[in-house]
Amino acid sequence: MRLRPYQPGDWDAVYDICVRTGANGEDARGHYPRDALLPDLFAGPYLALEPERAFVLDAGERVVGYVLGTADTPAFVTAWRERWLPRVAGSHPPPVASPRTAEERLIALLHRPEAQLFPELAPHPAHLHVDLLPEAQGAGFGRRLVETFLTAVARAGAPSLHLGTGSGNLRAVRFYERMGFQRLSVAGVEGATYFWRSTAVSGAEG
């Protein structure tokens, strides 16, 4: 398997992986009326707005993993509203009332990217998402993807980064802890665990 920079032709593969790992690491296909909802939130904006910070794991015949994110979350949120939301808003109309279902909460986040800007995360401006299909897990590729991303955002000037994962995704929680990420308390957040760490690759543990 080869780790390489994202290319425009990888778009569909990244979207597919995002859905197949979107339920706390398990397959989320069919969980929502439109499978594109999850990648329109957690993959598409990054591929469209900061493709230079996206990397994929190429197994030869197909892409089986990726890491993507931003070096500057506040600037990214602004670009999301100005450049990404107009592309996808018609496919996911905002709820007419306060969100009640999981789908409505995701759509509300799509339309209000500013909800990502928690004060506790401000000191750690970069953030990432990393996903691997089952056949690529457990062989060190996740670590390589994250370290590649850390190097990329460090070069862009980000001293540290944050990320969030579902509290029920114990495999991901253990992975980040092994990589030297530290838990970060974020007020008012339920069902997610946040972490932060320096972008210095030499600081990785385990």
Coordinates of N, CA, C and O in Angstrom, one line a residue, residues 25-154:
G25 N -16.9 4.0 13.4 CA -15.9 3.1 12.8 C -16.6 2.0 12.0 O -15.9 1.3 11.2
E26 N -17.9 1.8 12.1 CA -18.6 0.8 11.4 C -19.3 1.4 10.1 O -19.4 2.6 10.0
D27 N -19.9 0.5 9.3 CA -20.5 0.9 8.1 C -21.8 1.7 8.4 O -22.7 1.2 9.1
A28 N -21.9 2.9 7.8 CA -23.1 3.7 8.0 C -24.0 3.8 6.8 O -24.9 4.6 6.8
R29 N -23.8 2.9 5.8 CA -24.6 3.0 4.7 C -26.1 2.6 5.1 O -26.3 1.7 5.8
G30 N -27.0 3.5 4.6 CA -28.4 3.2 4.9 C -28.9 3.8 6.2 O -30.1 3.8 6.6
H31 N -28.0 4.5 7.0 CA -28.4 5.1 8.3 C -29.2 6.3 8.1 O -30.0 6.7 8.9
Y32 N -29.0 7.0 6.9 CA -29.7 8.3 6.7 C -30.3 8.2 5.3 O -29.8 7.4 4.4
P33 N -31.3 8.9 5.0 CA -31.9 8.9 3.6 C -31.0 9.1 2.5 O -31.1 8.5 1.4
R34 N -29.9 9.9 2.7 CA -28.9 10.2 1.7 C -27.6 9.8 2.3 O -27.1 10.4 3.3
D35 N -26.9 8.8 1.7 CA -25.6 8.4 2.2 C -24.6 9.5 2.1 O -23.6 9.5 2.8
A36 N -24.8 10.5 1.2 CA -23.9 11.5 1.0 C -23.8 12.5 2.1 O -22.9 13.4 2.2
L37 N -24.8 12.4 3.1 CA -24.8 13.4 4.2 C -23.5 13.4 5.0 O -22.9 14.5 5.2
L38 N -23.1 12.2 5.4 CA -21.8 12.2 6.2 C -20.6 12.7 5.4 O -19.9 13.6 6.0
P39 N -20.3 12.2 4.2 CA -19.2 12.8 3.5 C -19.3 14.3 3.1 O -18.3 15.0 3.0
D40 N -20.6 14.7 2.9 CA -20.7 16.2 2.6 C -20.4 17.0 3.9 O -20.1 18.2 3.7
L41 N -20.4 16.4 5.0 CA -20.0 17.1 6.3 C -18.5 16.9 6.6 O -17.8 17.8 6.9
F42 N -18.0 15.6 6.5 CA -16.8 15.2 7.1 C -15.7 14.9 6.1 O -14.6 14.6 6.4
A43 N -16.0 15.1 4.8 CA -14.9 14.8 3.7 C -15.0 15.9 2.7 O -13.9 16.5 2.4
G44 N -16.1 16.1 2.1 CA -16.2 17.1 0.9 C -15.6 18.4 1.2 O -14.9 19.0 0.3
P45 N -16.0 19.1 2.3 CA -15.5 20.4 2.5 C -13.9 20.5 2.5 O -13.3 21.5 2.0
Y46 N -13.3 19.5 3.0 CA -11.8 19.5 3.1 C -11.2 19.2 1.7 O -10.2 19.8 1.3
L47 N -11.8 18.3 1.0 CA -11.3 18.0 -0.4 C -11.5 19.2 -1.3 O -10.6 19.5 -2.1
A48 N -12.6 20.0 -1.1 CA -12.8 21.1 -1.9 C -12.0 22.3 -1.5 O -11.6 23.1 -2.4
L49 N -11.8 22.5 -0.2 CA -11.3 23.8 0.3 C -9.8 23.7 0.6 O -9.0 24.7 0.5
E50 N -9.3 22.5 1.0 CA -7.9 22.3 1.4 C -7.4 21.0 0.8 O -6.9 20.2 1.6
P51 N -7.5 20.7 -0.5 CA -7.0 19.5 -1.0 C -5.5 19.2 -0.8 O -5.1 18.0 -0.8
E52 N -4.8 20.3 -0.6 CA -3.3 20.1 -0.4 C -3.0 19.4 0.9 O -1.9 19.0 1.2
R53 N -4.0 19.4 1.8 CA -3.8 18.8 3.1 C -4.5 17.5 3.2 O -4.8 17.0 4.3
A54 N -4.9 16.8 2.1 CA -5.5 15.5 2.1 C -4.5 14.5 1.5 O -3.8 14.8 0.5
F55 N -4.5 13.3 2.2 CA -3.6 12.2 1.7 C -4.4 10.9 1.8 O -5.3 10.8 2.6
V56 N -4.1 10.0 0.9 CA -4.8 8.8 0.8 C -3.9 7.6 0.9 O -2.7 7.7 0.6
L57 N -4.4 6.4 1.2 CA -3.7 5.2 1.2 C -4.2 4.4 0.0 O -5.4 4.0 0.0
D58 N -3.3 4.2 -0.9 CA -3.6 3.6 -2.2 C -3.2 2.1 -2.2 O -2.0 1.8 -2.0
A59 N -4.2 1.2 -2.3 CA -3.9 -0.2 -2.3 C -3.6 -0.8 -3.7 O -3.5 -2.0 -3.9
G60 N -3.5 0.1 -4.7 CA -3.3 -0.3 -6.1 C -4.5 -0.2 -6.9 O -4.6 0.6 -7.9
E61 N -5.5 -1.0 -6.6 CA -6.7 -1.0 -7.4 C -7.7 0.0 -6.8 O -8.7 0.4 -7.5
R62 N -7.6 0.4 -5.6 CA -8.5 1.4 -5.0 C -7.9 2.0 -3.8 O -6.9 1.5 -3.2
V63 N -8.5 3.1 -3.4 CA -8.0 3.8 -2.2 C -8.8 3.2 -1.0 O -10.0 3.0 -1.0
V64 N -8.0 2.9 0.1 CA -8.6 2.2 1.3 C -8.5 3.0 2.6 O -9.0 2.6 3.6
G65 N -8.0 4.2 2.5 CA -7.9 5.1 3.7 C -7.6 6.5 3.3 O -7.1 6.8 2.2
Y66 N -7.8 7.4 4.3 CA -7.4 8.8 4.0 C -7.2 9.5 5.3 O -7.7 9.1 6.4
V67 N -6.6 10.7 5.2 CA -6.6 11.7 6.3 C -6.8 13.0 5.6 O -6.3 13.3 4.5
L68 N -7.6 13.9 6.2 CA -7.8 15.2 5.6 C -8.1 16.2 6.8 O -8.4 15.7 7.9
G69 N -8.1 17.4 6.5 CA -8.3 18.4 7.6 C -7.9 19.8 7.1 O -7.8 20.1 6.0
T70 N -7.7 20.6 8.1 CA -7.3 22.0 7.9 C -6.2 22.4 8.9 O -6.1 21.9 10.0
A71 N -5.5 23.4 8.5 CA -4.4 24.0 9.3 C -5.0 25.2 10.2 O -4.4 25.6 11.1
D72 N -6.2 25.7 9.8 CA -6.7 26.9 10.4 C -8.2 26.7 10.5 O -8.9 27.1 9.5
T73 N -8.7 26.2 11.6 CA -10.2 25.9 11.7 C -11.0 27.2 11.5 O -12.0 27.1 10.8
P74 N -10.8 28.3 12.2 CA -11.6 29.5 11.9 C -11.7 29.9 10.5 O -12.8 30.3 10.0
A75 N -10.6 30.0 9.8 CA -10.6 30.3 8.4 C -11.3 29.3 7.5 O -12.0 29.7 6.6
F76 N -11.2 28.0 7.9 CA -11.9 27.0 7.2 C -13.4 27.1 7.3 O -14.1 26.9 6.4
V77 N -13.8 27.4 8.5 CA -15.3 27.6 8.8 C -15.8 28.7 7.9 O -16.9 28.6 7.3
T78 N -15.1 29.8 7.8 CA -15.5 30.9 6.9 C -15.6 30.5 5.5 O -16.6 30.8 4.8
A79 N -14.6 29.7 5.0 CA -14.6 29.2 3.6 C -15.7 28.2 3.4 O -16.4 28.2 2.4
W80 N -16.0 27.4 4.4 CA -17.2 26.5 4.4 C -18.4 27.2 4.1 O -19.2 26.9 3.2
R81 N -18.7 28.3 4.8 CA -19.9 29.0 4.7 C -20.0 29.7 3.3 O -21.0 29.7 2.6
E82 N -18.9 30.3 2.9 CA -18.9 31.0 1.6 C -18.8 30.2 0.4 O -19.4 30.5 -0.6
R83 N -18.1 29.1 0.5 CA -17.7 28.3 -0.8 C -18.3 26.9 -0.8 O -18.5 26.4 -1.9
W84 N -18.4 26.3 0.4 CA -18.9 24.9 0.4 C -20.4 24.8 0.5 O -21.1 24.0 -0.2
L85 N -20.9 25.5 1.5 CA -22.4 25.4 1.8 C -23.2 25.7 0.5 O -24.2 24.9 0.3
P86 N -22.9 26.7 -0.3 CA -23.8 26.8 -1.5 C -23.8 25.6 -2.4 O -24.8 25.4 -3.2
R87 N -22.7 24.8 -2.4 CA -22.7 23.6 -3.3 C -23.6 22.5 -2.8 O -24.1 21.7 -3.6
V88 N -23.9 22.4 -1.5 CA -24.6 21.2 -1.0 C -25.9 21.6 -0.3 O -26.6 20.7 0.1
A89 N -26.1 22.8 0.0 CA -27.3 23.2 0.7 C -28.6 22.7 0.1 O -29.5 22.3 0.8
G90 N -28.7 22.7 -1.2 CA -29.9 22.2 -1.9 C -30.2 20.8 -1.7 O -31.3 20.3 -1.7
S91 N -29.1 20.0 -1.5 CA -29.3 18.5 -1.3 C -29.7 18.2 0.2 O -30.2 17.1 0.4
H92 N -29.4 19.2 1.1 CA -29.7 18.9 2.5 C -30.4 20.2 3.1 O -29.8 21.0 3.8
P93 N -31.7 20.4 2.8 CA -32.4 21.6 3.3 C -32.3 21.6 4.8 O -32.4 20.6 5.5
P94 N -32.1 22.8 5.4 CA -32.1 22.9 6.9 C -33.4 22.5 7.5 O -34.5 22.7 7.0
P95 N -33.3 22.0 8.7 CA -34.6 21.7 9.5 C -35.4 22.9 9.7 O -34.8 24.0 9.9
V96 N -36.7 22.8 9.7 CA -37.6 24.0 9.9 C -37.8 24.3 11.3 O -38.2 25.4 11.7
A97 N -37.4 23.3 12.2 CA -37.5 23.5 13.6 C -36.2 23.1 14.3 O -35.3 22.7 13.6
S98 N -36.2 23.1 15.6 CA -35.0 22.6 16.3 C -34.7 21.2 16.0 O -35.7 20.4 16.0
P99 N -33.5 20.8 15.7 CA -33.2 19.5 15.3 C -33.5 18.5 16.4 O -33.3 18.7 17.6
R100 N -34.2 17.4 16.0 CA -34.5 16.3 17.0 C -33.9 15.0 16.7 O -33.5 14.3 17.6
T101 N -33.7 14.7 15.4 CA -33.2 13.4 15.0 C -31.7 13.5 14.7 O -31.1 14.7 14.6
A102 N -31.0 12.4 14.7 CA -29.5 12.4 14.4 C -29.3 13.1 13.0 O -28.4 13.9 12.8
E103 N -30.2 12.7 12.0 CA -30.0 13.3 10.7 C -30.2 14.8 10.7 O -29.4 15.6 10.1
E104 N -31.2 15.3 11.5 CA -31.4 16.8 11.5 C -30.3 17.5 12.2 O -29.9 18.6 11.9
R105 N -29.7 16.8 13.2 CA -28.5 17.5 13.9 C -27.3 17.6 13.0 O -26.6 18.6 13.0
L106 N -27.1 16.6 12.1 CA -26.0 16.6 11.2 C -26.3 17.7 10.1 O -25.4 18.5 9.8
I107 N -27.5 17.8 9.6 CA -27.8 18.8 8.6 C -27.7 20.2 9.2 O -27.2 21.2 8.6
A108 N -28.1 20.4 10.5 CA -28.0 21.7 11.2 C -26.5 22.1 11.3 O -26.1 23.2 11.1
L109 N -25.6 21.1 11.5 CA -24.2 21.4 11.6 C -23.7 21.8 10.2 O -22.8 22.7 10.1
L110 N -24.1 21.1 9.2 CA -23.7 21.5 7.8 C -24.0 22.9 7.5 O -23.2 23.6 6.9
H111 N -25.2 23.4 8.0 CA -25.6 24.8 7.7 C -25.1 25.8 8.7 O -25.2 27.0 8.5
R112 N -24.5 25.3 9.8 CA -23.9 26.2 10.8 C -22.5 25.7 11.2 O -22.3 25.2 12.3
P113 N -21.6 25.8 10.3 CA -20.2 25.3 10.6 C -19.6 26.0 11.7 O -18.6 25.5 12.4
E114 N -20.1 27.2 12.1 CA -19.5 28.0 13.2 C -19.6 27.2 14.5 O -18.9 27.5 15.5
A115 N -20.5 26.2 14.6 CA -20.7 25.4 15.8 C -19.4 24.6 16.1 O -19.3 24.0 17.2
Q116 N -18.5 24.5 15.2 CA -17.2 23.8 15.4 C -16.3 24.6 16.3 O -15.3 24.1 16.7
L117 N -16.6 25.9 16.4 CA -15.6 26.8 17.0 C -15.8 26.9 18.6 O -16.2 28.0 19.1
F118 N -15.5 25.8 19.3 CA -15.6 25.8 20.7 C -14.4 26.6 21.3 O -13.2 26.5 20.8
P119 N -14.6 27.4 22.3 CA -13.5 28.2 22.9 C -12.3 27.3 23.3 O -11.1 27.7 23.2
E120 N -12.6 26.1 23.9 CA -11.5 25.2 24.3 C -10.6 24.7 23.2 O -9.5 24.3 23.5
L121 N -11.1 24.8 22.0 CA -10.3 24.3 20.8 C -9.5 25.4 20.2 O -8.6 25.1 19.4
A122 N -9.8 26.6 20.5 CA -9.1 27.7 19.9 C -7.6 27.7 20.0 O -6.9 28.1 19.0
P123 N -6.9 27.2 21.1 CA -5.5 27.2 21.1 C -4.9 26.1 20.1 O -3.7 26.1 20.0
H124 N -5.7 25.3 19.6 CA -5.2 24.2 18.7 C -5.9 24.3 17.3 O -6.9 23.7 17.0
P125 N -5.4 25.2 16.5 CA -6.1 25.6 15.3 C -6.4 24.6 14.2 O -7.3 24.7 13.5
A126 N -5.5 23.6 14.1 CA -5.7 22.6 13.0 C -6.6 21.5 13.5 O -6.8 21.3 14.7
H127 N -7.3 20.8 12.6 CA -8.0 19.6 13.0 C -8.0 18.6 11.8 O -7.7 19.0 10.7
L128 N -8.3 17.4 12.1 CA -8.2 16.3 11.1 C -9.3 15.3 11.2 O -10.0 15.2 12.3
H129 N -9.5 14.5 10.2 CA -10.3 13.3 10.1 C -9.5 12.3 9.5 O -8.9 12.5 8.4
V130 N -9.5 11.1 10.0 CA -8.7 10.0 9.4 C -9.6 8.7 9.5 O -10.3 8.4 10.5
D131 N -9.7 8.0 8.4 CA -10.5 6.8 8.3 C -9.8 5.8 7.4 O -9.3 6.1 6.4
L132 N -10.0 4.5 7.8 CA -9.4 3.4 7.1 C -10.4 2.3 7.0 O -11.1 2.0 8.0
L133 N -10.5 1.6 5.8 CA -11.4 0.5 5.7 C -10.8 -0.7 6.6 O -9.6 -0.7 6.8
P134 N -11.6 -1.6 7.0 CA -11.1 -2.7 7.9 C -9.8 -3.4 7.4 O -8.9 -3.7 8.2
E135 N -9.7 -3.6 6.1 CA -8.6 -4.4 5.6 C -7.2 -3.6 5.7 O -6.2 -4.2 5.6
A136 N -7.3 -2.3 6.0 CA -6.1 -1.5 6.1 C -5.8 -1.1 7.6 O -4.9 -0.4 7.9
Q137 N -6.6 -1.6 8.5 CA -6.5 -1.3 9.9 C -5.5 -2.2 10.6 O -5.4 -3.4 10.2
G138 N -4.9 -1.7 11.7 CA -4.0 -2.6 12.5 C -2.7 -2.8 12.0 O -1.9 -3.7 12.5
A139 N -2.2 -2.1 10.9 CA -0.9 -2.4 10.3 C 0.0 -1.2 10.3 O 1.0 -1.1 9.6
G140 N -0.4 -0.1 11.1 CA 0.4 1.1 11.2 C 0.1 2.1 10.2 O 0.7 3.2 10.2
F141 N -0.8 1.9 9.3 CA -1.1 2.9 8.2 C -1.8 4.1 8.8 O -1.6 5.2 8.4
G142 N -2.7 3.9 9.8 CA -3.3 5.1 10.5 C -2.3 6.0 11.1 O -2.4 7.2 10.9
R143 N -1.3 5.5 11.7 CA -0.2 6.3 12.3 C 0.5 7.1 11.2 O 0.8 8.3 11.3
R144 N 0.8 6.4 10.1 CA 1.5 7.1 9.0 C 0.7 8.2 8.4 O 1.2 9.3 8.1
L145 N -0.6 8.0 8.3 CA -1.5 9.0 7.7 C -1.5 10.2 8.6 O -1.4 11.4 8.2
V146 N -1.7 10.0 9.9 CA -1.7 11.1 10.9 C -0.4 11.8 10.9 O -0.4 13.1 11.0
E147 N 0.7 11.1 11.0 CA 2.0 11.8 11.0 C 2.2 12.6 9.7 O 2.8 13.7 9.8
T148 N 1.8 12.1 8.6 CA 1.9 12.9 7.4 C 1.1 14.2 7.5 O 1.6 15.3 7.1
F149 N -0.1 14.1 8.0 CA -0.9 15.3 8.2 C -0.3 16.3 9.2 O -0.3 17.5 8.9
L150 N 0.2 15.7 10.3 CA 0.8 16.6 11.3 C 2.0 17.4 10.6 O 2.1 18.6 10.9
T151 N 2.8 16.8 9.8 CA 3.9 17.5 9.2 C 3.4 18.5 8.2 O 3.9 19.7 8.2
A152 N 2.3 18.2 7.5 CA 1.7 19.2 6.5 C 1.2 20.5 7.2 O 1.5 21.6 6.8
V153 N 0.5 20.3 8.3 CA -0.1 21.5 9.0 C 1.0 22.2 9.8 O 0.9 23.4 10.0
A154 N 2.0 21.5 10.3 CA 3.1 22.2 11.0 C 3.8 23.1 10.0 O 4.2 24.2 10.3

